[in-house]
Coordinates of C-alpha atoms in Angstrom, one line a residue:
M1 CA 84.5 -87.5 -84.5
P2 CA 86.0 -84.2 -83.3
L3 CA 88.9 -84.4 -85.4
K4 CA 86.8 -85.0 -89.2
K5 CA 85.0 -81.7 -87.8
Y6 CA 87.6 -79.6 -87.3
S7 CA 89.5 -81.3 -90.4
Y8 CA 86.2 -80.8 -92.4
S9 CA 85.5 -76.5 -91.1
M10 CA 89.1 -75.7 -91.8
K11 CA 88.8 -76.7 -95.3
V12 CA 85.1 -74.9 -95.5
F13 CA 87.7 -72.6 -94.7
K14 CA 89.9 -72.8 -96.9
C15 CA 87.7 -72.6 -99.1
L16 CA 85.7 -69.3 -97.9
Q17 CA 89.6 -68.0 -98.2
I18 CA 89.4 -68.1 -102.1
C19 CA 86.0 -67.1 -102.7
F20 CA 86.8 -63.7 -100.5
I21 CA 90.4 -63.5 -102.6
Y22 CA 88.5 -63.6 -105.5
I23 CA 85.8 -61.1 -105.2
G24 CA 88.4 -58.6 -103.0
S25 CA 90.7 -58.4 -106.5
I26 CA 87.4 -57.5 -108.9
I27 CA 86.5 -55.3 -106.1
G28 CA 87.4 -51.7 -107.0
A29 CA 87.4 -48.1 -107.1
G30 CA 84.7 -48.2 -109.9
F31 CA 82.9 -50.9 -108.3
A32 CA 82.7 -49.3 -105.0
T33 CA 81.1 -45.8 -106.2
G34 CA 78.7 -47.5 -107.3
R35 CA 80.3 -45.8 -111.0
E36 CA 80.7 -48.7 -113.6
I37 CA 77.6 -51.2 -112.1
M38 CA 75.4 -48.0 -113.7
L39 CA 77.6 -48.3 -116.1
Y40 CA 77.3 -51.5 -117.5
F41 CA 73.8 -51.5 -115.9
G42 CA 72.0 -48.8 -114.4
G43 CA 70.3 -48.5 -118.2
N44 CA 70.3 -52.4 -118.6
G45 CA 68.3 -53.7 -115.6
F46 CA 68.9 -55.0 -111.9
L47 CA 68.8 -59.1 -113.1
S48 CA 71.3 -58.1 -116.0
G49 CA 73.5 -57.7 -113.0
V50 CA 72.1 -60.1 -110.9
V51 CA 73.5 -62.4 -113.6
A52 CA 76.6 -61.7 -114.2
G53 CA 77.0 -61.9 -110.7
V54 CA 76.7 -65.9 -110.8
V55 CA 78.7 -65.3 -114.6
M56 CA 81.3 -64.4 -112.1
G57 CA 80.8 -66.6 -109.6
I58 CA 80.6 -69.7 -112.5
L59 CA 83.7 -68.3 -114.3
C60 CA 85.7 -68.2 -110.9
G61 CA 85.2 -72.4 -110.8
L62 CA 86.3 -72.9 -114.1
F63 CA 89.3 -71.3 -113.8
L64 CA 90.2 -72.8 -111.1
W65 CA 89.9 -76.5 -112.8
S66 CA 91.8 -74.9 -115.9
A67 CA 94.9 -73.5 -113.2
K68 CA 96.6 -77.5 -113.2
S69 CA 96.5 -77.7 -117.2
F70 CA 98.2 -73.8 -116.9
A71 CA 100.7 -75.6 -114.1
R72 CA 101.6 -78.1 -116.7
L73 CA 101.7 -76.1 -119.9
K74 CA 104.8 -73.8 -117.7
S75 CA 106.0 -76.9 -117.0
S76 CA 106.1 -78.1 -120.8
R77 CA 109.5 -79.0 -122.9
N78 CA 108.1 -78.3 -126.0
G79 CA 109.9 -75.0 -127.1
F80 CA 106.0 -73.1 -128.5
L81 CA 104.3 -74.2 -125.1
R82 CA 106.2 -73.0 -122.7
A83 CA 106.7 -69.1 -125.4
L84 CA 102.9 -69.0 -125.3
C85 CA 103.2 -69.1 -121.5
I86 CA 105.8 -66.1 -121.3
V87 CA 103.7 -64.4 -123.7
I88 CA 100.1 -65.0 -121.6
K89 CA 101.8 -64.3 -118.5
I90 CA 104.2 -60.5 -119.8
A91 CA 100.3 -59.7 -120.5
L92 CA 98.5 -60.6 -117.7
W93 CA 101.4 -58.6 -115.2
V94 CA 101.7 -55.4 -117.6
C95 CA 97.6 -55.4 -117.1
T96 CA 97.7 -56.0 -113.2
L97 CA 100.6 -53.0 -113.3
A98 CA 97.9 -51.0 -114.7
S99 CA 95.4 -52.1 -112.4
F100 CA 97.4 -50.8 -110.0
V101 CA 97.6 -46.9 -111.5
C102 CA 94.1 -47.0 -111.2
M103 CA 94.1 -47.7 -108.2
V104 CA 96.5 -46.5 -106.6
S105 CA 95.3 -43.2 -108.5
G106 CA 91.1 -43.5 -108.0
C107 CA 92.4 -43.7 -103.8
E108 CA 94.6 -41.1 -104.1
E109 CA 91.4 -38.9 -106.5
I110 CA 88.1 -40.3 -104.5
I111 CA 89.5 -39.7 -101.0
A112 CA 90.9 -36.3 -101.7
K113 CA 87.4 -35.2 -103.1
T114 CA 85.7 -37.0 -100.5
Y115 CA 86.9 -35.9 -97.7
G116 CA 89.9 -33.5 -98.1
I117 CA 92.6 -35.7 -96.8
A118 CA 96.4 -35.4 -99.2
N119 CA 98.5 -37.7 -100.3
V120 CA 96.4 -41.5 -99.4
G121 CA 97.0 -43.6 -102.5
L122 CA 100.7 -42.7 -102.1
W123 CA 101.2 -43.8 -98.6
T124 CA 98.5 -46.4 -98.9
G125 CA 100.4 -48.0 -102.3
I126 CA 103.6 -47.7 -100.4
L127 CA 101.6 -50.6 -98.0
V128 CA 100.7 -52.7 -100.2
S129 CA 104.1 -52.7 -102.4
F130 CA 105.5 -54.5 -99.2
L131 CA 102.5 -56.5 -98.1
G132 CA 103.3 -58.0 -101.8
I133 CA 106.3 -58.6 -101.3
C134 CA 104.4 -61.0 -97.8
E135 CA 103.0 -65.1 -98.2
M136 CA 100.0 -65.7 -99.6
S137 CA 97.6 -66.2 -96.7
V138 CA 98.6 -63.0 -95.8
T139 CA 96.5 -61.8 -98.7
R140 CA 94.0 -64.7 -97.8
K141 CA 93.7 -63.5 -94.2
L142 CA 93.1 -59.1 -95.3
N143 CA 90.8 -60.3 -97.7
T144 CA 89.0 -63.2 -95.2
V145 CA 88.8 -59.7 -92.9
I146 CA 87.8 -56.9 -95.8
V147 CA 85.0 -58.5 -98.2
P148 CA 83.0 -59.3 -95.5
M149 CA 83.9 -55.5 -94.0
I150 CA 82.6 -54.4 -97.7
V151 CA 79.7 -56.4 -97.9
L152 CA 78.3 -55.9 -94.4
L153 CA 78.6 -52.0 -94.8
L154 CA 76.1 -52.1 -98.1
V155 CA 74.1 -54.0 -96.7
V156 CA 73.2 -51.0 -94.3
L157 CA 73.6 -48.8 -96.8
F158 CA 70.9 -51.5 -98.9
C159 CA 68.8 -50.8 -95.5
Q160 CA 68.9 -47.1 -96.0
G161 CA 67.5 -46.7 -99.5
E162 CA 64.1 -48.1 -101.4
R163 CA 63.6 -51.7 -103.0
V164 CA 64.1 -52.5 -106.9
A165 CA 62.0 -53.6 -108.8
D166 CA 63.5 -53.9 -112.2
M167 CA 63.6 -57.1 -113.9
Q168 CA 65.5 -55.7 -117.5
F169 CA 67.9 -57.9 -119.3
N170 CA 70.3 -57.5 -121.1
T171 CA 73.4 -60.4 -122.2
K172 CA 75.6 -57.6 -123.9
S173 CA 76.2 -56.0 -120.4
V174 CA 76.8 -59.0 -118.8
L175 CA 79.5 -60.2 -121.3
G176 CA 81.4 -56.7 -121.4
Y177 CA 81.4 -56.8 -117.8
C178 CA 82.5 -60.0 -116.9
G179 CA 85.5 -59.6 -119.6
M180 CA 85.7 -56.3 -117.9
N181 CA 87.0 -57.8 -114.2
I182 CA 88.0 -61.5 -114.9
M183 CA 91.2 -60.8 -115.6
M184 CA 92.7 -59.9 -112.0
G185 CA 89.8 -62.9 -110.9
G186 CA 91.1 -65.4 -113.0
Y187 CA 95.2 -64.4 -112.4
I188 CA 95.6 -64.5 -110.0
I189 CA 92.7 -67.8 -108.4
A190 CA 95.3 -69.6 -111.1
E191 CA 98.2 -68.8 -109.9
Q192 CA 96.4 -71.0 -106.7
E193 CA 99.3 -73.3 -105.9
E194 CA 96.9 -75.2 -104.0
S195 CA 95.1 -78.5 -105.6
F196 CA 90.5 -79.3 -105.5
S197 CA 87.7 -81.8 -105.5
A198 CA 85.7 -81.2 -107.7
K199 CA 83.2 -80.2 -104.3
Q200 CA 85.2 -77.7 -103.8
M201 CA 85.3 -75.9 -107.1
I202 CA 81.5 -76.4 -107.0
F203 CA 81.3 -75.7 -103.1
I204 CA 83.8 -72.5 -104.4
S205 CA 82.4 -70.9 -107.6
A206 CA 78.3 -71.3 -105.5
V207 CA 79.2 -69.4 -102.9
S208 CA 81.2 -66.9 -105.0
G209 CA 78.2 -65.7 -107.3
I210 CA 76.1 -66.0 -104.2
I211 CA 78.1 -62.6 -102.4
F212 CA 79.3 -61.6 -105.7
A213 CA 75.6 -61.4 -107.5
L214 CA 74.2 -59.9 -104.0
C215 CA 77.2 -57.5 -104.0
I216 CA 75.9 -55.7 -107.3
A217 CA 72.1 -55.8 -106.0
M218 CA 72.8 -54.1 -103.6
V219 CA 75.4 -51.6 -105.8
Y220 CA 72.4 -51.5 -107.8
A221 CA 70.0 -50.8 -105.1
I222 CA 72.0 -47.6 -104.4
S223 CA 73.5 -46.1 -106.8
I224 CA 70.2 -46.1 -109.8
Q225 CA 68.4 -43.1 -107.5
Y226 CA 71.3 -40.8 -108.6
A227 CA 72.9 -43.4 -111.3
D228 CA 74.3 -39.9 -113.4
A229 CA 76.9 -39.2 -110.5
S230 CA 81.0 -39.8 -110.9
M231 CA 80.4 -41.6 -107.5
P232 CA 76.6 -42.9 -106.5
I233 CA 77.0 -44.4 -103.8
W234 CA 78.6 -41.5 -102.0
E235 CA 75.7 -39.2 -103.1
F236 CA 73.2 -41.7 -101.8
A237 CA 75.4 -41.8 -98.7
K238 CA 75.9 -37.8 -98.1
A239 CA 72.4 -37.4 -99.1
R240 CA 71.7 -39.4 -95.6
G241 CA 74.7 -37.9 -93.6
M242 CA 76.7 -41.4 -93.6
S243 CA 79.6 -39.7 -96.6
Y244 CA 81.8 -42.0 -94.2
L245 CA 80.4 -44.9 -94.5
S246 CA 80.7 -45.0 -98.7
G247 CA 84.3 -43.8 -98.1
L248 CA 85.3 -46.7 -95.9
I249 CA 83.6 -48.6 -98.5
I250 CA 85.7 -47.0 -101.1
Y251 CA 88.3 -47.2 -99.5
L252 CA 88.6 -51.2 -98.4
A253 CA 87.4 -52.5 -102.2
I254 CA 90.4 -50.9 -103.7
F255 CA 92.6 -51.3 -101.6
S256 CA 91.8 -54.9 -101.5
T257 CA 92.0 -54.6 -105.2
L258 CA 95.4 -53.1 -104.9
I259 CA 96.4 -56.0 -102.0
S260 CA 95.9 -58.4 -105.2
C261 CA 98.2 -57.1 -108.0
A262 CA 100.4 -55.9 -105.9
K263 CA 101.1 -60.0 -104.8
L264 CA 100.7 -60.8 -108.0
I265 CA 103.2 -58.4 -109.3
C266 CA 105.7 -59.4 -107.0
Q267 CA 104.8 -63.2 -107.7
E268 CA 105.8 -62.6 -110.7
N269 CA 109.1 -60.7 -109.9
S270 CA 109.8 -63.7 -107.7
S271 CA 110.1 -65.9 -109.9
I272 CA 112.7 -64.2 -112.8
K273 CA 114.7 -64.7 -109.8
I274 CA 114.2 -60.2 -108.8
P275 CA 115.2 -59.4 -105.7
R276 CA 111.7 -58.7 -103.6
I277 CA 113.2 -55.2 -102.4
F278 CA 113.6 -54.7 -105.7
S279 CA 109.7 -55.7 -106.7
V280 CA 108.7 -52.9 -103.5
A281 CA 111.2 -50.1 -104.9
F282 CA 109.4 -51.2 -108.5
L283 CA 106.0 -50.9 -107.4
I284 CA 106.3 -47.4 -105.3
I285 CA 108.1 -45.4 -108.1
F286 CA 104.4 -46.6 -110.0
A287 CA 102.9 -45.6 -107.0
L288 CA 104.3 -41.4 -107.1
I289 CA 103.0 -42.0 -111.2
A290 CA 99.8 -42.3 -110.0
L291 CA 99.8 -39.7 -108.6
K292 CA 100.3 -38.2 -111.8
F293 CA 97.2 -39.0 -113.6
D294 CA 93.6 -38.3 -113.3
F295 CA 91.7 -40.9 -112.9
S296 CA 89.2 -40.9 -115.3
T297 CA 91.9 -40.4 -118.0
I298 CA 94.9 -43.3 -117.5
V299 CA 90.6 -45.4 -117.2
G300 CA 89.9 -44.4 -120.3
Y301 CA 93.1 -45.8 -121.8
C302 CA 94.0 -48.1 -119.7
Y303 CA 90.2 -49.8 -118.5
P304 CA 89.6 -51.3 -123.0
I305 CA 93.0 -53.0 -123.0
I306 CA 92.5 -55.0 -119.9
G307 CA 89.1 -56.0 -120.9
Y308 CA 90.1 -57.3 -123.9
V309 CA 92.8 -58.4 -122.1
G310 CA 90.6 -60.4 -120.1
I311 CA 88.1 -62.2 -122.8
I312 CA 91.0 -63.9 -124.4
Y313 CA 92.4 -65.1 -121.5
T314 CA 89.3 -66.3 -120.4
C315 CA 88.6 -68.2 -123.1
F316 CA 92.6 -69.6 -123.6
M317 CA 92.1 -71.0 -119.4
L318 CA 88.2 -72.1 -120.2
V319 CA 89.1 -74.2 -123.7
L320 CA 92.7 -75.9 -122.5
P321 CA 91.9 -79.0 -120.1
I322 CA 89.5 -79.5 -123.3
V323 CA 93.3 -78.8 -125.7
T324 CA 95.7 -80.4 -123.6
R325 CA 94.0 -83.9 -123.0
I326 CA 93.4 -84.3 -126.6
F327 CA 96.5 -83.5 -127.2
L328 CA 98.2 -85.5 -125.1
R329 CA 95.9 -88.7 -126.3
K330 CA 97.0 -88.3 -129.8
K331 CA 100.7 -86.5 -129.5
G332 CA 101.7 -88.2 -126.2
R333 CA 102.6 -86.7 -122.8
P334 CA 105.3 -83.4 -124.5
F335 CA 105.6 -82.1 -120.9
D336 CA 108.0 -82.3 -118.2
C337 CA 107.5 -84.7 -115.4
A338 CA 109.8 -83.7 -112.6
Q339 CA 107.6 -80.1 -112.5
G340 CA 103.5 -79.7 -111.7
D341 CA 102.7 -83.3 -113.7
A342 CA 100.6 -86.4 -112.9
I343 CA 101.7 -88.4 -110.1
N344 CA 101.2 -91.4 -112.6
S345 CA 103.8 -89.4 -115.7
Q346 CA 106.9 -89.6 -112.6
L347 CA 105.9 -93.2 -111.5
R348 CA 106.2 -93.7 -115.6
C349 CA 109.4 -91.0 -116.4
S350 CA 111.6 -92.6 -113.1
T351 CA 110.3 -96.4 -114.2
S352 CA 111.4 -95.9 -118.1
Q353 CA 114.7 -94.0 -116.8
S354 CA 115.2 -96.8 -114.6
M355 CA 115.0 -99.2 -116.9
P356 CA 118.0 -101.0 -118.6
T357 CA 119.0 -100.5 -122.4
E358 CA 119.6 -103.3 -124.6

């Protein structure tokens, strides 16, 4: 009985790790400063933000559901399908690199402006460049610590403010926010090399949605009093003598996103046999480049592109399992049974290869 309880606890913990790595890859400088939440929901209502959090949770479960189909796509023998997969991977890699540059630039600018400490963004970029070549388990463990810390610190700030009862709702703001943020979260979820049961997927989706909706609700309530400020959360905390707390929230949120960016870039580089030391050097070079750009300027160029890629990627991943099943039923199984395909397909392949020919 104790063994069963331990096994069950480990499964729950593994699911929570997926929740935290998903959320950690989404929250960044824009979210933690409150600017992003005010941009999308400041004039569209508190309820819109909460619904967006729930939708992001649902999308998490759908990406987990689609991950198996995407793995089969990568191992396909069909030239067109392999080419399609390569195009998607390149687009995601470029957008992830753009996110990395944005986060390093934001970290440098925000910490320097808030606390007068220089080169924090650079040293953070260098640190996560080395963390990127570590195992995915390291990224999971770090986010399992960082994300709960961010939630706890937000609760502390939230308790200092006034309650919000704005129940307006705007569908466009919800869709815009989800499209803007889903690329990184969906990408890292789809790259998890584990299979989850339907119950586990529902659990991960529900917990992610609840946590994310709660975070958006708290950030909204904190930021709404300083909606026009460039960093509403920092202004809120400064007025209450707690600016150090907001600085920690912002830094942790940026750090968690940077870890995911670095890990995904290094992982994709490794898949095409690029040595790990070159991936580290590559990221450090781009961390240096990021310091040359103004945060708001680079965000203005990169974020719209990332948003469009996120929407296209989400639509693709949502229809992929359905299209795959239809295609397999009508056309047979055009996928390579040697890598990542279903066990039954492997058995059929091995059986057909061992049968004598006339």
